Amino acid sequence: MHPILPPFPTTRLRRMRRTPALRDLAQEHRLSVKDLIWPIFITDVPGADVEISSMPGVVRRRLDGALRAAEEAAALGIPAICLFPYTDPAVKTEACEMAWNPENITNKVIRAIKAEVPDLAIMTDIALDPYNANGHDGLVRDGVILNDETVDCLVRMALAQAEAGADILGPSDMMDGRIGAMRAALEAAGHRDVTILSYAAKYASAFYGPFRDAVGASGALKGDKKTYQMNPGNSDEAIRLVARDLAEGADMVMVKPGMPYLDICRRVKDSFGVPTFAYQVSGEYAMLMAAVRNGWLDGEKVMLESLMAFRRAGCDGVLTYFAPEAARLLNQG
Ligand code: PBG
């Protein structure tokens, strides 16, 4: 679209920026509390419910703390929270059986929140890393991440979470074929209306560092995730991955990380027109918070500006650790 632009002084683009009212009228994109998904860290490990040092202001929560967060989200009008478990190193095995145990912390928290705050949407994470002695998202044999064997585990994990009452399943593992396998298993088990938000374009990024501290995967992880997560040098591949996941039954897709990959958000939205989300990941949060804590950036302003960037790039919503703070500001108007 190329609007007709008569030459100066007929055109003075500053006219529409002169007052707050005119700026409001001309604003193209808006950020609402309804665009936010709040990721929270949960744990059943005694003493682990502390602040994460690389993520100031973010804490791990026991079941009662998770319930309070759910109530807070609902009170603020945030539509969904997303659960990430920190697990006891003692339960991590090479076979990752705890990942699909109905009594693992994620499934317990899902049931508890659904009983108390039923209207809040609960999103989960599907990947083996919190339960894997190797710290990887997939099963490892002789240093190789196994695809098809991992997909079988992920399907079990998905079914256990759906059974517990999850509304949105979030496969973040980047194995091939997982969306189709999960969708078929959900249909067969009668979970026809459980949605899948696929981490379709997930890059092998150094911006996940603080998250790995939060879920306790940093110590366990051997090597890197480059054989399954995307090469940051690729863009066309993101389109192929999104097309593939949609064809296999994903309802929504995600680009991750967020701010360094806004070009991918835009391409995905323009190419497919499906519900598109970005994950403003732990490293992005840590980066902004470090500057804010030093007094170098205005926290409220950079938070809202960074979130608006996702809307402008075509995202329908954002997973962000800023969700409750941003919601408080947005609710003030
Ligand atoms: C793991 C997972 C990761 C994140 C979400 N799910 C880390 C990784 O892939 O190593 C990162 C989120 C963040 O950094 O905030 N499957």
PDB file of C-alpha atoms in Angstrom, residues 91-196:
ATOM      1  CA  VAL A  91      13.321 -37.200  39.849  1.00  0.00           C
ATOM      2  CA  LYS A  92      15.194 -36.540  36.597  1.00  0.00           C
ATOM      3  CA  THR A  93      15.920 -39.724  34.655  1.00  0.00           C
ATOM      4  CA  GLU A  94      17.149 -40.576  31.175  1.00  0.00           C
ATOM      5  CA  ALA A  95      13.689 -41.988  30.327  1.00  0.00           C
ATOM      6  CA  CYS A  96      11.913 -38.867  31.689  1.00  0.00           C
ATOM      7  CA  GLU A  97       8.950 -40.868  33.075  1.00  0.00           C
ATOM      8  CA  MET A  98       7.925 -38.088  35.453  1.00  0.00           C
ATOM      9  CA  ALA A  99       6.984 -35.939  32.453  1.00  0.00           C
ATOM     10  CA  TRP A 100       3.686 -37.786  31.960  1.00  0.00           C
ATOM     11  CA  ASN A 101       2.985 -38.709  35.575  1.00  0.00           C
ATOM     12  CA  PRO A 102      -0.524 -37.448  36.466  1.00  0.00           C
ATOM     13  CA  GLU A 103       0.870 -36.486  39.878  1.00  0.00           C
ATOM     14  CA  ASN A 104       3.730 -34.296  38.636  1.00  0.00           C
ATOM     15  CA  ILE A 105       3.684 -30.681  39.786  1.00  0.00           C
ATOM     16  CA  THR A 106       2.319 -29.340  36.500  1.00  0.00           C
ATOM     17  CA  ASN A 107      -0.661 -31.688  36.472  1.00  0.00           C
ATOM     18  CA  LYS A 108      -1.384 -31.039  40.153  1.00  0.00           C
ATOM     19  CA  VAL A 109      -1.320 -27.295  39.594  1.00  0.00           C
ATOM     20  CA  ILE A 110      -3.545 -27.567  36.506  1.00  0.00           C
ATOM     21  CA  ARG A 111      -6.180 -29.464  38.506  1.00  0.00           C
ATOM     22  CA  ALA A 112      -5.979 -27.060  41.444  1.00  0.00           C
ATOM     23  CA  ILE A 113      -6.322 -23.952  39.285  1.00  0.00           C
ATOM     24  CA  LYS A 114      -9.146 -25.435  37.216  1.00  0.00           C
ATOM     25  CA  ALA A 115     -11.034 -26.151  40.448  1.00  0.00           C
ATOM     26  CA  GLU A 116     -10.583 -22.607  41.812  1.00  0.00           C
ATOM     27  CA  VAL A 117     -10.270 -20.325  38.771  1.00  0.00           C
ATOM     28  CA  PRO A 118     -11.997 -22.287  35.991  1.00  0.00           C
ATOM     29  CA  ASP A 119     -12.286 -19.455  33.485  1.00  0.00           C
ATOM     30  CA  LEU A 120      -8.568 -18.736  33.342  1.00  0.00           C
ATOM     31  CA  ALA A 121      -6.980 -20.540  30.384  1.00  0.00           C
ATOM     32  CA  ILE A 122      -4.069 -22.752  31.380  1.00  0.00           C
ATOM     33  CA  MET A 123      -1.239 -23.279  28.957  1.00  0.00           C
ATOM     34  CA  THR A 124       1.439 -25.915  29.487  1.00  0.00           C
ATOM     35  CA  ASP A 125       4.913 -26.678  28.238  1.00  0.00           C
ATOM     36  CA  ILE A 126       5.498 -29.944  26.418  1.00  0.00           C
ATOM     37  CA  ALA A 127       9.176 -30.888  26.323  1.00  0.00           C
ATOM     38  CA  LEU A 128      11.209 -33.308  28.372  1.00  0.00           C
ATOM     39  CA  ASP A 129      13.853 -30.927  29.734  1.00  0.00           C
ATOM     40  CA  PRO A 130      12.485 -30.434  33.284  1.00  0.00           C
ATOM     41  CA  TYR A 131      12.463 -34.208  33.778  1.00  0.00           C
ATOM     42  CA  ASN A 132      15.514 -35.187  31.762  1.00  0.00           C
ATOM     43  CA  ALA A 133      18.788 -36.132  33.434  1.00  0.00           C
ATOM     44  CA  ASN A 134      20.430 -34.838  30.232  1.00  0.00           C
ATOM     45  CA  GLY A 135      18.655 -31.485  30.335  1.00  0.00           C
ATOM     46  CA  HIS A 136      17.534 -31.888  26.708  1.00  0.00           C
ATOM     47  CA  ASP A 137      14.005 -31.543  25.350  1.00  0.00           C
ATOM     48  CA  GLY A 138      14.237 -35.051  23.907  1.00  0.00           C
ATOM     49  CA  LEU A 139      15.492 -38.505  24.812  1.00  0.00           C
ATOM     50  CA  VAL A 140      19.231 -38.884  24.334  1.00  0.00           C
ATOM     51  CA  ARG A 141      21.037 -42.015  23.174  1.00  0.00           C
ATOM     52  CA  ASP A 142      24.790 -41.974  22.567  1.00  0.00           C
ATOM     53  CA  GLY A 143      24.709 -38.195  22.436  1.00  0.00           C
ATOM     54  CA  VAL A 144      21.953 -38.127  19.777  1.00  0.00           C
ATOM     55  CA  ILE A 145      18.516 -36.595  20.438  1.00  0.00           C
ATOM     56  CA  LEU A 146      16.002 -39.246  19.347  1.00  0.00           C
ATOM     57  CA  ASN A 147      13.075 -37.870  17.386  1.00  0.00           C
ATOM     58  CA  ASP A 148      10.380 -40.521  17.101  1.00  0.00           C
ATOM     59  CA  GLU A 149      10.939 -42.030  20.548  1.00  0.00           C
ATOM     60  CA  THR A 150      10.695 -38.525  22.007  1.00  0.00           C
ATOM     61  CA  VAL A 151       7.420 -37.896  20.167  1.00  0.00           C
ATOM     62  CA  ASP A 152       5.914 -40.948  21.889  1.00  0.00           C
ATOM     63  CA  CYS A 153       6.851 -39.425  25.261  1.00  0.00           C
ATOM     64  CA  LEU A 154       5.513 -36.015  24.285  1.00  0.00           C
ATOM     65  CA  VAL A 155       2.174 -37.542  23.322  1.00  0.00           C
ATOM     66  CA  ARG A 156       1.904 -39.126  26.771  1.00  0.00           C
ATOM     67  CA  MET A 157       2.771 -35.817  28.346  1.00  0.00           C
ATOM     68  CA  ALA A 158       0.125 -34.049  26.248  1.00  0.00           C
ATOM     69  CA  LEU A 159      -2.544 -36.578  27.203  1.00  0.00           C
ATOM     70  CA  ALA A 160      -1.731 -36.296  30.911  1.00  0.00           C
ATOM     71  CA  GLN A 161      -1.962 -32.500  30.744  1.00  0.00           C
ATOM     72  CA  ALA A 162      -5.205 -32.602  28.763  1.00  0.00           C
ATOM     73  CA  GLU A 163      -6.595 -35.081  31.280  1.00  0.00           C
ATOM     74  CA  ALA A 164      -5.658 -32.702  34.116  1.00  0.00           C
ATOM     75  CA  GLY A 165      -7.642 -29.937  32.382  1.00  0.00           C
ATOM     76  CA  ALA A 166      -5.145 -27.874  30.374  1.00  0.00           C
ATOM     77  CA  ASP A 167      -6.736 -25.581  27.778  1.00  0.00           C
ATOM     78  CA  ILE A 168      -3.674 -24.877  25.633  1.00  0.00           C
ATOM     79  CA  LEU A 169      -0.855 -27.341  25.075  1.00  0.00           C
ATOM     80  CA  GLY A 170       2.486 -25.758  24.234  1.00  0.00           C
ATOM     81  CA  PRO A 171       4.891 -28.172  22.554  1.00  0.00           C
ATOM     82  CA  SER A 172       8.268 -26.414  22.832  1.00  0.00           C
ATOM     83  CA  ASP A 173      10.456 -29.382  21.931  1.00  0.00           C
ATOM     84  CA  MET A 174      10.966 -28.884  18.162  1.00  0.00           C
ATOM     85  CA  MET A 175      10.815 -32.596  17.316  1.00  0.00           C
ATOM     86  CA  ASP A 176       9.412 -33.451  13.876  1.00  0.00           C
ATOM     87  CA  GLY A 177       5.923 -34.931  13.729  1.00  0.00           C
ATOM     88  CA  ARG A 178       4.875 -34.084  17.255  1.00  0.00           C
ATOM     89  CA  ILE A 179       1.885 -31.912  16.443  1.00  0.00           C
ATOM     90  CA  GLY A 180       0.257 -34.534  14.239  1.00  0.00           C
ATOM     91  CA  ALA A 181       0.901 -37.275  16.771  1.00  0.00           C
ATOM     92  CA  MET A 182      -0.546 -35.194  19.606  1.00  0.00           C
ATOM     93  CA  ARG A 183      -3.566 -34.113  17.622  1.00  0.00           C
ATOM     94  CA  ALA A 184      -4.402 -37.703  16.673  1.00  0.00           C
ATOM     95  CA  ALA A 185      -3.967 -38.901  20.256  1.00  0.00           C
ATOM     96  CA  LEU A 186      -6.105 -36.070  21.640  1.00  0.00           C
ATOM     97  CA  GLU A 187      -8.895 -36.868  19.170  1.00  0.00           C
ATOM     98  CA  ALA A 188      -8.737 -40.574  19.990  1.00  0.00           C
ATOM     99  CA  ALA A 189      -8.884 -39.855  23.731  1.00  0.00           C
ATOM    100  CA  GLY A 190     -11.896 -37.574  23.381  1.00  0.00           C
ATOM    101  CA  HIS A 191      -9.968 -34.336  24.052  1.00  0.00           C
ATOM    102  CA  ARG A 192     -11.313 -32.764  20.896  1.00  0.00           C
ATOM    103  CA  ASP A 193     -11.340 -29.187  22.095  1.00  0.00           C
ATOM    104  CA  VAL A 194      -7.903 -28.968  23.644  1.00  0.00           C
ATOM    105  CA  THR A 195      -5.922 -26.402  21.675  1.00  0.00           C
ATOM    106  CA  ILE A 196      -2.305 -26.590  20.604  1.00  0.00           C
TER     107      ILE A 196
END
